[in-house]
Amino acid sequence: NDANAEYLAHLRAIFEKEKVNFQTAELGRVDLGGGGTIAYILALYGMNVIDSGVPVLSMHAPYEATSKADLYEAYRGYIAFLKHASLRNE
């Protein structure tokens, strides 16, 4: 993550309004980016960046496991984010 507190509060408000279950966690080291995404590159341009996704057990192994509930809530969260992002631009 490289987002300010106001942006995080905005995301939390969206998820709470849409009743999306979510949790937060820290990933990676401070100032070095997190989950191997391009988020740190986008943050160099001053963007508020959040890495978001479902937890995966044994990622990159021959067999990976995720929770259907986590996957469904991530889907709902992405839909809520896009819905509110499009309303914000009108």
mmCIF file of the C-alpha atoms, coordinates in Angstrom:
data_MODEL
# 
_entry.id   MODEL 
# 
loop_
_atom_site.group_PDB 
_atom_site.id 
_atom_site.type_symbol 
_atom_site.label_atom_id 
_atom_site.label_alt_id 
_atom_site.label_comp_id 
_atom_site.label_asym_id 
_atom_site.label_entity_id 
_atom_site.label_seq_id 
_atom_site.pdbx_PDB_ins_code 
_atom_site.Cartn_x 
_atom_site.Cartn_y 
_atom_site.Cartn_z 
_atom_site.occupancy 
_atom_site.B_iso_or_equiv 
_atom_site.pdbx_formal_charge 
_atom_site.auth_seq_id 
_atom_site.auth_comp_id 
_atom_site.auth_asym_id 
_atom_site.auth_atom_id 
_atom_site.pdbx_PDB_model_num 
ATOM 1  C CA . ASN A 1 1  ? 0.000   0.000   0.000   1.00 0.00 ? 1  ASN A CA 1 
ATOM 2  C CA . ASP A 1 2  ? 1.003   3.537   -0.614  1.00 0.00 ? 2  ASP A CA 1 
ATOM 3  C CA . ALA A 1 3  ? -2.255  5.293   0.149   1.00 0.00 ? 3  ALA A CA 1 
ATOM 4  C CA . ASN A 1 4  ? -3.042  8.082   2.561   1.00 0.00 ? 4  ASN A CA 1 
ATOM 5  C CA . ALA A 1 5  ? -5.391  7.673   5.515   1.00 0.00 ? 5  ALA A CA 1 
ATOM 6  C CA . GLU A 1 6  ? -8.197  9.558   3.772   1.00 0.00 ? 6  GLU A CA 1 
ATOM 7  C CA . TYR A 1 7  ? -8.188  7.142   0.840   1.00 0.00 ? 7  TYR A CA 1 
ATOM 8  C CA . LEU A 1 8  ? -8.228  4.141   3.169   1.00 0.00 ? 8  LEU A CA 1 
ATOM 9  C CA . ALA A 1 9  ? -11.170 5.687   5.044   1.00 0.00 ? 9  ALA A CA 1 
ATOM 10 C CA . HIS A 1 10 ? -12.958 6.199   1.711   1.00 0.00 ? 10 HIS A CA 1 
ATOM 11 C CA . LEU A 1 11 ? -12.495 2.513   0.801   1.00 0.00 ? 11 LEU A CA 1 
ATOM 12 C CA . ARG A 1 12 ? -13.618 1.364   4.235   1.00 0.00 ? 12 ARG A CA 1 
ATOM 13 C CA . ALA A 1 13 ? -16.745 3.525   3.943   1.00 0.00 ? 13 ALA A CA 1 
ATOM 14 C CA . ILE A 1 14 ? -17.582 1.965   0.565   1.00 0.00 ? 14 ILE A CA 1 
ATOM 15 C CA . PHE A 1 15 ? -17.177 -1.568  1.915   1.00 0.00 ? 15 PHE A CA 1 
ATOM 16 C CA . GLU A 1 16 ? -19.172 -0.809  5.057   1.00 0.00 ? 16 GLU A CA 1 
ATOM 17 C CA . LYS A 1 17 ? -21.981 0.860   3.067   1.00 0.00 ? 17 LYS A CA 1 
ATOM 18 C CA . GLU A 1 18 ? -22.211 -2.170  0.742   1.00 0.00 ? 18 GLU A CA 1 
ATOM 19 C CA . LYS A 1 19 ? -21.808 -4.611  3.675   1.00 0.00 ? 19 LYS A CA 1 
ATOM 20 C CA . VAL A 1 20 ? -18.689 -6.203  2.178   1.00 0.00 ? 20 VAL A CA 1 
ATOM 21 C CA . ASN A 1 21 ? -16.717 -8.287  4.673   1.00 0.00 ? 21 ASN A CA 1 
ATOM 22 C CA . PHE A 1 22 ? -13.028 -7.393  4.577   1.00 0.00 ? 22 PHE A CA 1 
ATOM 23 C CA . GLN A 1 23 ? -9.886  -7.426  6.648   1.00 0.00 ? 23 GLN A CA 1 
ATOM 24 C CA . THR A 1 24 ? -6.611  -5.567  6.403   1.00 0.00 ? 24 THR A CA 1 
ATOM 25 C CA . ALA A 1 25 ? -3.066  -6.830  6.752   1.00 0.00 ? 25 ALA A CA 1 
ATOM 26 C CA . GLU A 1 26 ? 0.484   -5.679  6.175   1.00 0.00 ? 26 GLU A CA 1 
ATOM 27 C CA . LEU A 1 27 ? 2.514   -7.286  3.422   1.00 0.00 ? 27 LEU A CA 1 
ATOM 28 C CA . GLY A 1 28 ? 6.169   -6.790  2.660   1.00 0.00 ? 28 GLY A CA 1 
ATOM 29 C CA . ARG A 1 29 ? 8.569   -4.298  4.178   1.00 0.00 ? 29 ARG A CA 1 
ATOM 30 C CA . VAL A 1 30 ? 8.023   -0.609  4.786   1.00 0.00 ? 30 VAL A CA 1 
ATOM 31 C CA . ASP A 1 31 ? 8.780   1.516   1.690   1.00 0.00 ? 31 ASP A CA 1 
ATOM 32 C CA . LEU A 1 32 ? 9.495   -1.509  -0.502  1.00 0.00 ? 32 LEU A CA 1 
ATOM 33 C CA . GLY A 1 33 ? 6.042   -2.396  -1.784  1.00 0.00 ? 33 GLY A CA 1 
ATOM 34 C CA . GLY A 1 34 ? 4.157   -5.549  -1.098  1.00 0.00 ? 34 GLY A CA 1 
ATOM 35 C CA . GLY A 1 35 ? 2.893   -8.470  -3.060  1.00 0.00 ? 35 GLY A CA 1 
ATOM 36 C CA . GLY A 1 36 ? 4.996   -8.320  -6.189  1.00 0.00 ? 36 GLY A CA 1 
ATOM 37 C CA . THR A 1 37 ? 2.529   -6.166  -8.118  1.00 0.00 ? 37 THR A CA 1 
ATOM 38 C CA . ILE A 1 38 ? 3.177   -2.985  -10.061 1.00 0.00 ? 38 ILE A CA 1 
ATOM 39 C CA . ALA A 1 39 ? 1.621   -0.960  -7.233  1.00 0.00 ? 39 ALA A CA 1 
ATOM 40 C CA . TYR A 1 40 ? 4.956   0.486   -6.158  1.00 0.00 ? 40 TYR A CA 1 
ATOM 41 C CA . ILE A 1 41 ? 5.564   1.801   -9.680  1.00 0.00 ? 41 ILE A CA 1 
ATOM 42 C CA . LEU A 1 42 ? 2.168   3.507   -9.802  1.00 0.00 ? 42 LEU A CA 1 
ATOM 43 C CA . ALA A 1 43 ? 2.816   4.999   -6.362  1.00 0.00 ? 43 ALA A CA 1 
ATOM 44 C CA . LEU A 1 44 ? 5.911   6.705   -7.786  1.00 0.00 ? 44 LEU A CA 1 
ATOM 45 C CA . TYR A 1 45 ? 3.490   8.851   -9.807  1.00 0.00 ? 45 TYR A CA 1 
ATOM 46 C CA . GLY A 1 46 ? 1.633   9.983   -6.693  1.00 0.00 ? 46 GLY A CA 1 
ATOM 47 C CA . MET A 1 47 ? -1.291  7.580   -6.929  1.00 0.00 ? 47 MET A CA 1 
ATOM 48 C CA . ASN A 1 48 ? -3.022  6.190   -3.858  1.00 0.00 ? 48 ASN A CA 1 
ATOM 49 C CA . VAL A 1 49 ? -2.393  2.459   -4.282  1.00 0.00 ? 49 VAL A CA 1 
ATOM 50 C CA . ILE A 1 50 ? -3.909  -0.516  -2.474  1.00 0.00 ? 50 ILE A CA 1 
ATOM 51 C CA . ASP A 1 51 ? -3.005  -4.159  -3.098  1.00 0.00 ? 51 ASP A CA 1 
ATOM 52 C CA . SER A 1 52 ? -6.195  -6.162  -2.742  1.00 0.00 ? 52 SER A CA 1 
ATOM 53 C CA . GLY A 1 53 ? -6.955  -9.829  -3.144  1.00 0.00 ? 53 GLY A CA 1 
ATOM 54 C CA . VAL A 1 54 ? -7.880  -13.100 -1.524  1.00 0.00 ? 54 VAL A CA 1 
ATOM 55 C CA . PRO A 1 55 ? -5.552  -15.119 0.685   1.00 0.00 ? 55 PRO A CA 1 
ATOM 56 C CA . VAL A 1 56 ? -4.114  -18.175 -1.046  1.00 0.00 ? 56 VAL A CA 1 
ATOM 57 C CA . LEU A 1 57 ? -2.642  -21.165 0.754   1.00 0.00 ? 57 LEU A CA 1 
ATOM 58 C CA . SER A 1 58 ? 0.409   -22.614 -1.033  1.00 0.00 ? 58 SER A CA 1 
ATOM 59 C CA . MET A 1 59 ? 0.492   -19.964 -3.759  1.00 0.00 ? 59 MET A CA 1 
ATOM 60 C CA . HIS A 1 60 ? 2.536   -21.009 -6.817  1.00 0.00 ? 60 HIS A CA 1 
ATOM 61 C CA . ALA A 1 61 ? 2.512   -24.645 -5.678  1.00 0.00 ? 61 ALA A CA 1 
ATOM 62 C CA . PRO A 1 62 ? 0.967   -27.406 -7.805  1.00 0.00 ? 62 PRO A CA 1 
ATOM 63 C CA . TYR A 1 63 ? -2.198  -27.198 -5.671  1.00 0.00 ? 63 TYR A CA 1 
ATOM 64 C CA . GLU A 1 64 ? -3.454  -23.912 -4.263  1.00 0.00 ? 64 GLU A CA 1 
ATOM 65 C CA . ALA A 1 65 ? -6.371  -23.408 -1.899  1.00 0.00 ? 65 ALA A CA 1 
ATOM 66 C CA . THR A 1 66 ? -8.651  -20.424 -1.379  1.00 0.00 ? 66 THR A CA 1 
ATOM 67 C CA . SER A 1 67 ? -11.925 -19.931 0.414   1.00 0.00 ? 67 SER A CA 1 
ATOM 68 C CA . LYS A 1 68 ? -15.077 -19.557 -1.684  1.00 0.00 ? 68 LYS A CA 1 
ATOM 69 C CA . ALA A 1 69 ? -16.324 -17.042 0.878   1.00 0.00 ? 69 ALA A CA 1 
ATOM 70 C CA . ASP A 1 70 ? -13.146 -14.943 0.524   1.00 0.00 ? 70 ASP A CA 1 
ATOM 71 C CA . LEU A 1 71 ? -13.377 -15.082 -3.251  1.00 0.00 ? 71 LEU A CA 1 
ATOM 72 C CA . TYR A 1 72 ? -17.040 -14.035 -3.202  1.00 0.00 ? 72 TYR A CA 1 
ATOM 73 C CA . GLU A 1 73 ? -16.391 -11.112 -0.828  1.00 0.00 ? 73 GLU A CA 1 
ATOM 74 C CA . ALA A 1 74 ? -13.492 -9.954  -3.009  1.00 0.00 ? 74 ALA A CA 1 
ATOM 75 C CA . TYR A 1 75 ? -15.835 -10.014 -6.000  1.00 0.00 ? 75 TYR A CA 1 
ATOM 76 C CA . ARG A 1 76 ? -18.419 -7.994  -4.066  1.00 0.00 ? 76 ARG A CA 1 
ATOM 77 C CA . GLY A 1 77 ? -15.722 -5.556  -2.950  1.00 0.00 ? 77 GLY A CA 1 
ATOM 78 C CA . TYR A 1 78 ? -14.470 -4.988  -6.498  1.00 0.00 ? 78 TYR A CA 1 
ATOM 79 C CA . ILE A 1 79 ? -18.038 -4.433  -7.735  1.00 0.00 ? 79 ILE A CA 1 
ATOM 80 C CA . ALA A 1 80 ? -18.699 -1.941  -4.904  1.00 0.00 ? 80 ALA A CA 1 
ATOM 81 C CA . PHE A 1 81 ? -15.457 -0.086  -5.616  1.00 0.00 ? 81 PHE A CA 1 
ATOM 82 C CA . LEU A 1 82 ? -16.201 0.216   -9.328  1.00 0.00 ? 82 LEU A CA 1 
ATOM 83 C CA . LYS A 1 83 ? -19.794 1.257   -8.660  1.00 0.00 ? 83 LYS A CA 1 
ATOM 84 C CA . HIS A 1 84 ? -18.743 4.051   -6.319  1.00 0.00 ? 84 HIS A CA 1 
ATOM 85 C CA . ALA A 1 85 ? -15.809 5.094   -8.498  1.00 0.00 ? 85 ALA A CA 1 
ATOM 86 C CA . SER A 1 86 ? -18.144 5.621   -11.447 1.00 0.00 ? 86 SER A CA 1 
ATOM 87 C CA . LEU A 1 87 ? -20.603 7.596   -9.288  1.00 0.00 ? 87 LEU A CA 1 
ATOM 88 C CA . ARG A 1 88 ? -17.772 9.801   -8.044  1.00 0.00 ? 88 ARG A CA 1 
ATOM 89 C CA . ASN A 1 89 ? -16.840 10.821  -11.597 1.00 0.00 ? 89 ASN A CA 1 
ATOM 90 C CA . GLU A 1 90 ? -20.342 11.997  -12.567 1.00 0.00 ? 90 GLU A CA 1 
# 
